[in-house]
Short mmCIF file of C-alpha atoms and ligand atoms in Angstrom, two decimals:
data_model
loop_
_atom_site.label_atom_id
_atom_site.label_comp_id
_atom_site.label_asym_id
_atom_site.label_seq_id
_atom_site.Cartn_x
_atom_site.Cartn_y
_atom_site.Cartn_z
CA UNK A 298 0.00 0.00 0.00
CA UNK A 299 1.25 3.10 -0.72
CA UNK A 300 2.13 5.86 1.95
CA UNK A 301 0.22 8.98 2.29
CA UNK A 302 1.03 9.96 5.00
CA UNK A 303 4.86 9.86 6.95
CA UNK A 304 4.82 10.83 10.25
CA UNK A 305 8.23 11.49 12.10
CA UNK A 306 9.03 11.69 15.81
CA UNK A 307 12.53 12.22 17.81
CA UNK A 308 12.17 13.12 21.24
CA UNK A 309 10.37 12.73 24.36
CA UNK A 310 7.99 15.16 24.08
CA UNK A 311 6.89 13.76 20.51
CA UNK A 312 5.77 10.90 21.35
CA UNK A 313 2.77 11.62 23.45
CA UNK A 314 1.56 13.65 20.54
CA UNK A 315 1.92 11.00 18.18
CA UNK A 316 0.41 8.27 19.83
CA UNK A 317 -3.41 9.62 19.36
CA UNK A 318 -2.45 10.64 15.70
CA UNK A 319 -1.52 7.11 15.02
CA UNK A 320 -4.54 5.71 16.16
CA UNK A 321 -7.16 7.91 14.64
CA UNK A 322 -4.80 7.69 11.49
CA UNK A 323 -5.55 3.87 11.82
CA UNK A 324 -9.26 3.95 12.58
CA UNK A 325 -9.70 6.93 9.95
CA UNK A 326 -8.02 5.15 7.67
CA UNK A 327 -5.14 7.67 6.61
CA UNK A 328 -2.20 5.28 5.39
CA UNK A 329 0.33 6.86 7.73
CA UNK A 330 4.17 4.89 8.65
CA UNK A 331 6.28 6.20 11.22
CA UNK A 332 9.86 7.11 11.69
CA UNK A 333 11.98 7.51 14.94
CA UNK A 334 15.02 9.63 13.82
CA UNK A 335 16.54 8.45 17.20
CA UNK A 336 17.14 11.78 18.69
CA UNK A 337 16.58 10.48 22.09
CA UNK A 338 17.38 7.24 22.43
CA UNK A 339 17.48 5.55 26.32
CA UNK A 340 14.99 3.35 26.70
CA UNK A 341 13.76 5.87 29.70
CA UNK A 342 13.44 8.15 27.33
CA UNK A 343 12.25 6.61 24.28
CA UNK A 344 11.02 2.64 24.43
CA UNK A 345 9.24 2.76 27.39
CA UNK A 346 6.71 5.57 25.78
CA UNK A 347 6.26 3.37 22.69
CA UNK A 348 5.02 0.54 25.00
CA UNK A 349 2.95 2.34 27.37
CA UNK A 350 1.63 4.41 24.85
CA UNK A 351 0.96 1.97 22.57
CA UNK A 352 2.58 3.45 19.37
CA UNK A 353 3.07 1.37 16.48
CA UNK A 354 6.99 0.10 16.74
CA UNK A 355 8.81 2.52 13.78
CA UNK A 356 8.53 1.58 10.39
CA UNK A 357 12.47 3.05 10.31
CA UNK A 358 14.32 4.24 12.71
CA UNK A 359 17.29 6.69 11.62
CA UNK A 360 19.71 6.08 14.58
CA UNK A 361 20.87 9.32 14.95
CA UNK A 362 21.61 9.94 19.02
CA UNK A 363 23.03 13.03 20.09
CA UNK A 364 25.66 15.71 18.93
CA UNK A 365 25.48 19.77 18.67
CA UNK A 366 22.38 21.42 17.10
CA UNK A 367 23.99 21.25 13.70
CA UNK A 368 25.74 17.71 14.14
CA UNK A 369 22.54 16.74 15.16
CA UNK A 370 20.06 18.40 12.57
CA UNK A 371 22.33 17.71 9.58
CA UNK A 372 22.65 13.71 10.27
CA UNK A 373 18.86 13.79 10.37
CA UNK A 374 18.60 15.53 7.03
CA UNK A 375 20.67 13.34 5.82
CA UNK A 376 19.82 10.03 7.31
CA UNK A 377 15.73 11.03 6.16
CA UNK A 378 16.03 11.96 2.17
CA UNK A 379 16.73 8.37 1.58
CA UNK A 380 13.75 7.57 3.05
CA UNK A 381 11.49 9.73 1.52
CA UNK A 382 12.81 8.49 -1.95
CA UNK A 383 11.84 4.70 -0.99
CA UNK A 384 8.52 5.47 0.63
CA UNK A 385 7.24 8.71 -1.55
CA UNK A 386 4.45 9.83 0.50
CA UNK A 387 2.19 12.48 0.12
CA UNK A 388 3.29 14.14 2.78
CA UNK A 389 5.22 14.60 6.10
CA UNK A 390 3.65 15.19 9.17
CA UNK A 391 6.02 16.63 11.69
CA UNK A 392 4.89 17.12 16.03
CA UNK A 393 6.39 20.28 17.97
CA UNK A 394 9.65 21.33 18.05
CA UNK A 395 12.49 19.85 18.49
CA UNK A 396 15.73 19.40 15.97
CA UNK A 397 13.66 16.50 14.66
CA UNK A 398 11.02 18.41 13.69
CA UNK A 399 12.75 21.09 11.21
CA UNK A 400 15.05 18.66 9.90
CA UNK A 401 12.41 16.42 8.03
CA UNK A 402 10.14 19.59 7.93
CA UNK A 403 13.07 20.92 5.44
CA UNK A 404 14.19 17.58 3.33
CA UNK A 405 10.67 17.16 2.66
CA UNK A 406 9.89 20.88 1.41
CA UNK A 407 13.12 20.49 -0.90
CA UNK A 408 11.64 17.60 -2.04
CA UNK A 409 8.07 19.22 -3.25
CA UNK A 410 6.91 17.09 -0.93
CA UNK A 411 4.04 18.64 1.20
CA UNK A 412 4.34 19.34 5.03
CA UNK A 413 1.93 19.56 7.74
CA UNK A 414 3.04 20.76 11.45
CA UNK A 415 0.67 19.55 14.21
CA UNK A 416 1.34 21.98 17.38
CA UNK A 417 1.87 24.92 14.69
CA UNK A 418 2.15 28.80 15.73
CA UNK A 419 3.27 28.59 19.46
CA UNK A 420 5.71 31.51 19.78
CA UNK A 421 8.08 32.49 22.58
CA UNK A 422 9.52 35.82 20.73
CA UNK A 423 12.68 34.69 21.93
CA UNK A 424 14.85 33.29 19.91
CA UNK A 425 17.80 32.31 22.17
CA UNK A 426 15.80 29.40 22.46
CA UNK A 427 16.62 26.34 20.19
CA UNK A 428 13.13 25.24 19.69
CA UNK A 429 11.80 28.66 18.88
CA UNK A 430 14.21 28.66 15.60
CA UNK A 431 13.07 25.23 15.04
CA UNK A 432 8.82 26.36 15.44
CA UNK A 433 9.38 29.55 12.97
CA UNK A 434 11.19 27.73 10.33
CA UNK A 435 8.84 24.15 9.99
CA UNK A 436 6.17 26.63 9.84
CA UNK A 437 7.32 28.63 6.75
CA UNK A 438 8.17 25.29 5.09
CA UNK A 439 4.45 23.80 6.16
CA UNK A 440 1.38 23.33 3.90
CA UNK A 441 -0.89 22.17 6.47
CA UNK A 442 -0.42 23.83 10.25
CA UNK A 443 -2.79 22.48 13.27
CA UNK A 444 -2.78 24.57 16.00
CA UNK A 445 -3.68 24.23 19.72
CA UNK A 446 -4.80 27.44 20.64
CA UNK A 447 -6.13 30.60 18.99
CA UNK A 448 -3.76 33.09 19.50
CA UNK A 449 -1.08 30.66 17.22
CA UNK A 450 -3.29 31.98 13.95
CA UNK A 451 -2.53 35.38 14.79
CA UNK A 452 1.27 34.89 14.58
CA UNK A 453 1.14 32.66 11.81
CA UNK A 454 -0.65 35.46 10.11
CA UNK A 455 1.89 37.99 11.66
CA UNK A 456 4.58 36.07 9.54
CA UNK A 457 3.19 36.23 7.00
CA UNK A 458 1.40 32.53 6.73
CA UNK A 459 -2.08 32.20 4.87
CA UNK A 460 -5.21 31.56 7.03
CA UNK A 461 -6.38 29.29 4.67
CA UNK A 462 -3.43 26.89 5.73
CA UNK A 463 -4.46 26.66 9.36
CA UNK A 464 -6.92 24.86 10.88
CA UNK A 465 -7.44 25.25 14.86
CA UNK A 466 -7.75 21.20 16.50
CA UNK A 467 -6.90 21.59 19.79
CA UNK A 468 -4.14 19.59 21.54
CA UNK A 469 -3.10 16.39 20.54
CA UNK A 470 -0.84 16.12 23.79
CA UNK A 471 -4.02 16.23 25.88
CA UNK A 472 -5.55 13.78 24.28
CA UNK A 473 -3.36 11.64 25.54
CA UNK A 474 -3.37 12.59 29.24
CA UNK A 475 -7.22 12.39 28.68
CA UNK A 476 -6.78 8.97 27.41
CA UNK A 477 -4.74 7.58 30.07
CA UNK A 478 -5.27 9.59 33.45
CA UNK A 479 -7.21 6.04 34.48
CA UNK A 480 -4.03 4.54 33.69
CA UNK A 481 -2.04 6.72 35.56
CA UNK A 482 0.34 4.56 38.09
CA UNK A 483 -0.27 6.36 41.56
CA UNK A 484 2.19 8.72 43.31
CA UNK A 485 1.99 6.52 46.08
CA UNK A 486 3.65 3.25 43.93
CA UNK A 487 6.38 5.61 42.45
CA UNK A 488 7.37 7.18 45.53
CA UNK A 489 7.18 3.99 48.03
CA UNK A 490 4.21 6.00 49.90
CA UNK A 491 2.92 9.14 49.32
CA UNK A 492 5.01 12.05 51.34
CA UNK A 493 3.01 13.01 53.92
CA UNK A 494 3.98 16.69 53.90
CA UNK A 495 2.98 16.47 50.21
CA UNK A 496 5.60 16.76 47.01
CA UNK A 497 6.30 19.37 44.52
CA UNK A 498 7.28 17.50 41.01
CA UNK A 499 10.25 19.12 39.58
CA UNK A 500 12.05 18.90 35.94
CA UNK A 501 14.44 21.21 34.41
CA UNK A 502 16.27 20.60 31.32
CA UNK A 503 16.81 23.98 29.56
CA UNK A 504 19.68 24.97 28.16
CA UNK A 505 19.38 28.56 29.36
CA UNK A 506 18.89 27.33 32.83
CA UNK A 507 21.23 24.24 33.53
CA UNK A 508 23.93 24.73 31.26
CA UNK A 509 24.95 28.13 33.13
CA UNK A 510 26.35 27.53 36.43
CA UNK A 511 25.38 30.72 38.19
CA UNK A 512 21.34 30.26 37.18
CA UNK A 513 21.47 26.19 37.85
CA UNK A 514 23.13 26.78 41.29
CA UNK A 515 20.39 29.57 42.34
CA UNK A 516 17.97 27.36 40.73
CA UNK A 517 19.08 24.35 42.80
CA UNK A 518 19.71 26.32 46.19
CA UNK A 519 15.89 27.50 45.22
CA UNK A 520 14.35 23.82 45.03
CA UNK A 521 16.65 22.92 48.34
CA UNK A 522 14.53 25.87 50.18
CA UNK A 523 11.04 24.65 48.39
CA UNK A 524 12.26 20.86 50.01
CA UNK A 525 12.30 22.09 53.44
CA UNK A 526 8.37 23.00 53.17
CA UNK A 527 7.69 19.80 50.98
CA UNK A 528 9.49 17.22 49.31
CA UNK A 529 11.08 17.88 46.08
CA UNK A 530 10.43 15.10 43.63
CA UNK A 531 13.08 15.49 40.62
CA UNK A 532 13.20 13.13 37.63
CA UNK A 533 16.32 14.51 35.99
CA UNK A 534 16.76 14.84 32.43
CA UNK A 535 20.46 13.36 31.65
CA UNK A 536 22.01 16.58 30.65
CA UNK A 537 20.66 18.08 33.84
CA UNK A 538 22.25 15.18 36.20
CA UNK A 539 25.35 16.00 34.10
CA UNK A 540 25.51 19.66 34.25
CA UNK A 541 25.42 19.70 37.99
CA UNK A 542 28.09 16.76 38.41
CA UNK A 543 30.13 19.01 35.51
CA UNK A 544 29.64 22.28 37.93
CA UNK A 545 30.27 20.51 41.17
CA UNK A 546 26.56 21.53 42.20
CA UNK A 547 25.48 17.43 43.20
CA UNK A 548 25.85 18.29 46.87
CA UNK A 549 22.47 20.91 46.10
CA UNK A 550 20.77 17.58 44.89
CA UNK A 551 21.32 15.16 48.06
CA UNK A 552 19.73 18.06 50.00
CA UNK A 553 17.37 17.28 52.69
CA UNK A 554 14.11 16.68 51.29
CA UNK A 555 15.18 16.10 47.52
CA UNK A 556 14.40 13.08 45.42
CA UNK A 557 16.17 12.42 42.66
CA UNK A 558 14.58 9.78 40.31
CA UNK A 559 15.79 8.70 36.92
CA UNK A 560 13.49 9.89 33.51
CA UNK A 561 10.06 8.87 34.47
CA UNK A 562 7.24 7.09 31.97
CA UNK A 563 4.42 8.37 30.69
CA UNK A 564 2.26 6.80 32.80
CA UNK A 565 4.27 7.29 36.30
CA UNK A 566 4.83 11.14 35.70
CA UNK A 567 1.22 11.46 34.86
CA UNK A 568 0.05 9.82 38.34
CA UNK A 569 3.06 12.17 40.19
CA UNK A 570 2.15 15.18 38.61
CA UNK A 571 -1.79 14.64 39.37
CA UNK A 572 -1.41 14.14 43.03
CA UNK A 573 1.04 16.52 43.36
CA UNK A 574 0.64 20.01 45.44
CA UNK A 575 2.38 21.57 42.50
CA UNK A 576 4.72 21.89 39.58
CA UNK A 577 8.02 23.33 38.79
CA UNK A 578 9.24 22.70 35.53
CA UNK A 579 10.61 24.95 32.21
CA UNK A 580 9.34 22.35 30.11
CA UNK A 581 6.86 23.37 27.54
CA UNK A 582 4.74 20.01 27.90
CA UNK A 583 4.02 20.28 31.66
CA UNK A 584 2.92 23.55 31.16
CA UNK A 585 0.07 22.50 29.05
CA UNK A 586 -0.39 18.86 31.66
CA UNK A 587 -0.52 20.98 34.56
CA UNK A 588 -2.99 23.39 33.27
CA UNK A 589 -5.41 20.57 32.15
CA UNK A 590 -4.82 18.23 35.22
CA UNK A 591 -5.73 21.75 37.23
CA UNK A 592 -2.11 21.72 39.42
CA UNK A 593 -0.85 24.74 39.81
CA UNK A 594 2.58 24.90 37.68
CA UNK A 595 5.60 27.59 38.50
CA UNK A 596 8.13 28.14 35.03
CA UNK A 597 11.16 29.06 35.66
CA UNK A 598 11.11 30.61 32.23
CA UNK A 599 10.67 34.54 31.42
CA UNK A 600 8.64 33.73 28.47
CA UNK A 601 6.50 31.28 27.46
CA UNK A 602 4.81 29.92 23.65
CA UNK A 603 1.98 29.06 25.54
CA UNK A 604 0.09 31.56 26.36
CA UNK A 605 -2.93 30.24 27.26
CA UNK A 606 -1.76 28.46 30.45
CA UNK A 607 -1.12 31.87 32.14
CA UNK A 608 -4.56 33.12 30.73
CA UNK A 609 -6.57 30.32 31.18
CA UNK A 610 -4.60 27.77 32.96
CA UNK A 611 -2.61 26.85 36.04
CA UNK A 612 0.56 28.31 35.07
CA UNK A 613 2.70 31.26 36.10
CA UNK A 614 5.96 32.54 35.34
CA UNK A 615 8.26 33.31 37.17
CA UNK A 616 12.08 33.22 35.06
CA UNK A 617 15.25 32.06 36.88
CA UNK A 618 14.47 34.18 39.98
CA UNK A 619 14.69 32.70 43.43
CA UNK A 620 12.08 35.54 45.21
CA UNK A 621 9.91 35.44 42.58
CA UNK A 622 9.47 31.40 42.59
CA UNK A 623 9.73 31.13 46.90
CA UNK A 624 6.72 33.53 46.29
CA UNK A 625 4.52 31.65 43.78
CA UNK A 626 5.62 29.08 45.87
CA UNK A 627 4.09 30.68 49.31
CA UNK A 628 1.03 31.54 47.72
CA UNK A 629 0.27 28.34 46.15
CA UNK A 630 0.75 26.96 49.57
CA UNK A 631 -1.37 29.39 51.52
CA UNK A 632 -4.41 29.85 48.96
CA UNK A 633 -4.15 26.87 46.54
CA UNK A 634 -2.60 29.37 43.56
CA UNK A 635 -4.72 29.80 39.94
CA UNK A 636 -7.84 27.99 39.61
CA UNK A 637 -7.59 27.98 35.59
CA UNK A 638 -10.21 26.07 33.16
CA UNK A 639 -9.80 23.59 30.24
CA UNK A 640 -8.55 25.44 27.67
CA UNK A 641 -11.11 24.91 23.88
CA UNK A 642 -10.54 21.72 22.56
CA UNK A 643 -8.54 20.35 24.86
CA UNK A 644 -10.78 17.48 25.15
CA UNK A 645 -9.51 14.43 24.17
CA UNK A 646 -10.58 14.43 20.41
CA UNK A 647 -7.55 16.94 18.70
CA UNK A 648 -6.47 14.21 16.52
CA UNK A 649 -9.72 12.51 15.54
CA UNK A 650 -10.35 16.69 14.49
CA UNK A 651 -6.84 16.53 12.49
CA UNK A 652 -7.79 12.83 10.98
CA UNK A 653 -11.32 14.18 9.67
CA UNK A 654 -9.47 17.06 8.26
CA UNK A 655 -6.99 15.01 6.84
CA UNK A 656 -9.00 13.02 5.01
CA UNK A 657 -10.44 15.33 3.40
CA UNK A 658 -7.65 17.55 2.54
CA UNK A 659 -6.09 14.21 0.58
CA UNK A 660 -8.91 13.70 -0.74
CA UNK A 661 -9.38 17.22 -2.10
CA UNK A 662 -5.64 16.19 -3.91
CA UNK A 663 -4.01 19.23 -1.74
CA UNK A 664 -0.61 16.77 -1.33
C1 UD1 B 235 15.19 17.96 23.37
C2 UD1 B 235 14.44 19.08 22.66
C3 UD1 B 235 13.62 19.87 23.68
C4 UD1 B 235 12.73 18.97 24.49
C5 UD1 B 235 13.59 17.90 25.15
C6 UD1 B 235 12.76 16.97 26.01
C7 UD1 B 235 15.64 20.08 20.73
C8 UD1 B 235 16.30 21.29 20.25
N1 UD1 B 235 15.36 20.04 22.06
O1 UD1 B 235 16.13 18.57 24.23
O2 UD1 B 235 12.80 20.79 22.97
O3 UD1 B 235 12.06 19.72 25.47
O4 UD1 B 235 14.26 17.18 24.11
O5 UD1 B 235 13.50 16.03 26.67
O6 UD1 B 235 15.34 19.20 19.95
N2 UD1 B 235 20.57 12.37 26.14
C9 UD1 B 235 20.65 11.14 26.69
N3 UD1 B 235 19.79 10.17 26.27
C10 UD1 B 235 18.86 10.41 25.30
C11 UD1 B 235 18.81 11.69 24.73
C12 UD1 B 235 19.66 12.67 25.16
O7 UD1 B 235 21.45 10.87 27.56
O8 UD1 B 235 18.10 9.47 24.96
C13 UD1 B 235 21.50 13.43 26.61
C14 UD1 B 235 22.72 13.55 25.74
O9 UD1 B 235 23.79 13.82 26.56
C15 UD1 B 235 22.41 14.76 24.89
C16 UD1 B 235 21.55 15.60 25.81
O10 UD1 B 235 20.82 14.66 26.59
O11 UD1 B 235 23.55 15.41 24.45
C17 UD1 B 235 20.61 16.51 25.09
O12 UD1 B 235 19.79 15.78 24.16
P1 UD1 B 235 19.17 16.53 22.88
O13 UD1 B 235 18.31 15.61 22.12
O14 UD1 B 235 20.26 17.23 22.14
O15 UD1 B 235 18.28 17.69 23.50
P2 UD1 B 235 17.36 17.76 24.80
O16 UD1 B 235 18.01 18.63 25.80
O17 UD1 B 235 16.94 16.39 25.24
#
C-alpha cells in the first residue's frame, strides 16, 4: 500500500503527541508509517513511551543519538532523504519542536513534498531558544499547520502565513493525558508511599537554565529551600544530572528533602504530577499537563509559547528568579494558587479533528 502519510518523531515530548495521531490515522483510515530519527534514544526516554503508549513500533528508525544542534540536525537531514525516496508519501507530518522536527520539515519541502506541522504557531519571541528557531522555520516550510490554541493563527498570520493553511484542532498532547489519566500509576507506587507533607514535582532541562552555572546553582539552592516545606520530587533529564556533576553543584541535589529519580514514563509522571501540590518545571509540555490536570505549575522561564496556560490555565511565570518562585511558591501553599479552566478543545478528540481534516484535505488532492 502506498504511503500517504509519513509521520516522524525524535524526542520525548513527541511521542505523546503521536500516539493519538496514530490511532485515529488507523481507525480513519489515513495510510500513515512512522519514523523515529533516534534523537533520544534511552529506553527511559524513548522505548518505554512506545510501549505504554501503545505506538506502532517505527517503520524506520534513523539512529541518529546526540551531537550539537547542527551535528545533530544535519545527520537527520541526511539520514531522512533516503527515506522519503523509498517510501514517496504524500506528505510529512512533523509534532512540535524539536531538531527533529525542522530537519524532516526541510528535506521534505526540498523535495516538493508537502508538510503539515501539528502543534503549529506557538511563539516564545525569543529566539535564544533552540526550539523557537526550530517552530518559525517548519512553519514557513508547512502546507498544512494544526494549531492548539487561537492566539497561534494570529502569529502565523503575523509572519506572514495564509489563514487558509491553518486549521485550529486543539491539543493532541491532551488527548493523551485524557486517554490515560485512568491509567495513571499512583504517586503513592512511584514514591514507596505518598510524602506526607505532600511533594512538589520538579524537571528542568533547559539549556538557558542548567547549562549556566550561576542560574542552575540559584535554581538548585531555590528547590533545596522549596524541600524544606515539601518534598522535592526530581526526575532529571540526563544533561541536567550531568551539568550539575560538571559544575560541582550534586551536593544541592542530596539536600534534605530532595528526590532524585531517573526519567520517568508516561504513565508514572502522569500519576506524580496529578497528586502533586504543584509543579516546577521549564518544560513546555508540563505547562500545558498541569494546566489541564488543574495543578498549579511555576516556570522558571521569562517567556512562554503558551500563552494560554497563564490566561486560562494553572501556570505562572516566574524566570530564573529565586524571590519570585519562593513567592509563587508561598502563595500556592497558603491559597491553593490559579484555579484555571480547560482550555477549547482540549478534550480528548484533537487528533480525531486533524484525521477528519486530513481526510479530506487528501482527498481534495491538496498533497
Ligand atoms: C530535546 C528538545 C527539547 C525537548 C527535550 C525533552 C531540541 C532542540 N530540544 O532537548 O525541545 O524539550 O528534548 O527532553 O530538539 N541524552 C541522553 N539520552 C537520550 C537523549 C539525550 O542521555 O536518549 C542526553 C545527551 O547527553 C544529549 C543531551 O541529553 O547530548 C541533550 O539531548 P538533545 O536531544 O540534544 O536535546 P534535549 O536537551 O533532550
Amino acid at each position: 500500500m502506498t504511503t500517504e502519510v509519513l509521520c516522524v518523531v525524535g524526542a520525548r515530548p513527541n511521542f505523546m503527541k503521536i500516539a493519538p495521531l496514530m490511532a485515529a490515522f488507523a481507525a480513519r483510515p489515513i495510510a500513515a508509517k512512522l519514523v523515529h530519527t533516534g534523537q533520544h534514544y534511552d529506553p527511559a526516554m524513548s522505548d518505554s513511551f512506545f510501549e505504554q503508549l501503545g505506538i506502532p513500533r517505527p517503520d524506520v528508525n534513523l539512529e541518529v543519538g546526540s551531537s550539537s544542534h547542527a551535528a545533530q540536525t544535519a545527520d537527520i537531514m541526511r539520514a531522512f532523504e533516503p527515506v522519503l525516496d523509498v517510501q514517496q508519501p504524500r506528505a510529512v507530518l512533523v509534532v512540535g519542536d524539536v531538531n527533529s522536527t525542522i530537519a524532516c520539515a526541510l528535506v521534505a519541502a526540498k523535495k516538493n513534498i508537502k508538510v503539515i506541522h501539528v502543534e503549529a504557531g506557538l511563539r516564545s519571541d525569543d529566539r535564544r531558544m533552540p526550539e523557537e528557531i526550530n517552530r518559525i522555520l517548519t512553519d514557513q516550510l508547512s502546507d498544512l499547520l494544526y494549531t492548539t490554541e487561537r492566539t497561534a493563527l494570529d502569529n502565523l498570520l503575523r509572519e506572514g502565513i495564509a489563514a487558509e493553511r491553518v486549521q485550529f484542532v486543539g491539543n493532541v498532547m491532551i488527548d493523551t493525558l485524557r486517554a490515560h489519566l485512568d491509567r495513571a500509576v499512583p504517586a503513592a507506587t512511584t514514591l514507596g508511599g505518598k510524602p506526607p507533607r505532600g511533594y512538589a514535582v520538579v524537571t528542568l532541562h533547559r539549556p538557558s537554565n542548567v547549562d549556566s552555572p550561576a542560574i542552575l546553582q540559584r535554581l538548585l539552592e531555590t528547590l533545596a529551600e522549596v524541600a524544606r516545606t515539601l518534598d522535592v520530587v526530581f526526575p532529571i533529564h540526563p544533561r541536567t544530572r550531568a551539568a550539575a556533576e560538571r559544575l560541582g553543584l550534586s551536593g544541592l541535589l542530596a539536600a534534605p528533602g530532595m528526590r532524585l529519580l531517573a526519567p520517568l514514563g508516561y504513565l508514572e509522571m502522569l500519576g506524580l504530577m496529578r497528586d502533586a501540590t504543584l509543579v516546577i518545571t521549564d518544560s513546555g509540555g508540563l505547562q500545558e499537563e498541569t494546566t489541564a490536570l488543574g495543578v498549579p505549575c511555576i516556570t522558571v522561564r521569562e517567556n512562554t509559547e503558551r500563552p494560554i496556560t497563564i490566561a486560562e490555565g494553572t501556570n505562572t511565570l516566574t524566570g530564573p528568579d529565586p524571590e519570585k518562585i519562593l513567592a509563587c511558591f508561598r502563595e500556592i501553599l497558603a491559597n491553593g494558587g490559579k484555579r484555571g479552566r480547560n482550555p477549547e478543545y482540549w478534550d480528548g478528540q484533537a487528533a480525531v479533528r486533524i484525521a477528519a481534516h486530513l481526510r479530506g484535505w487528501l482527498d481534495a488532492g491538496s498533497a
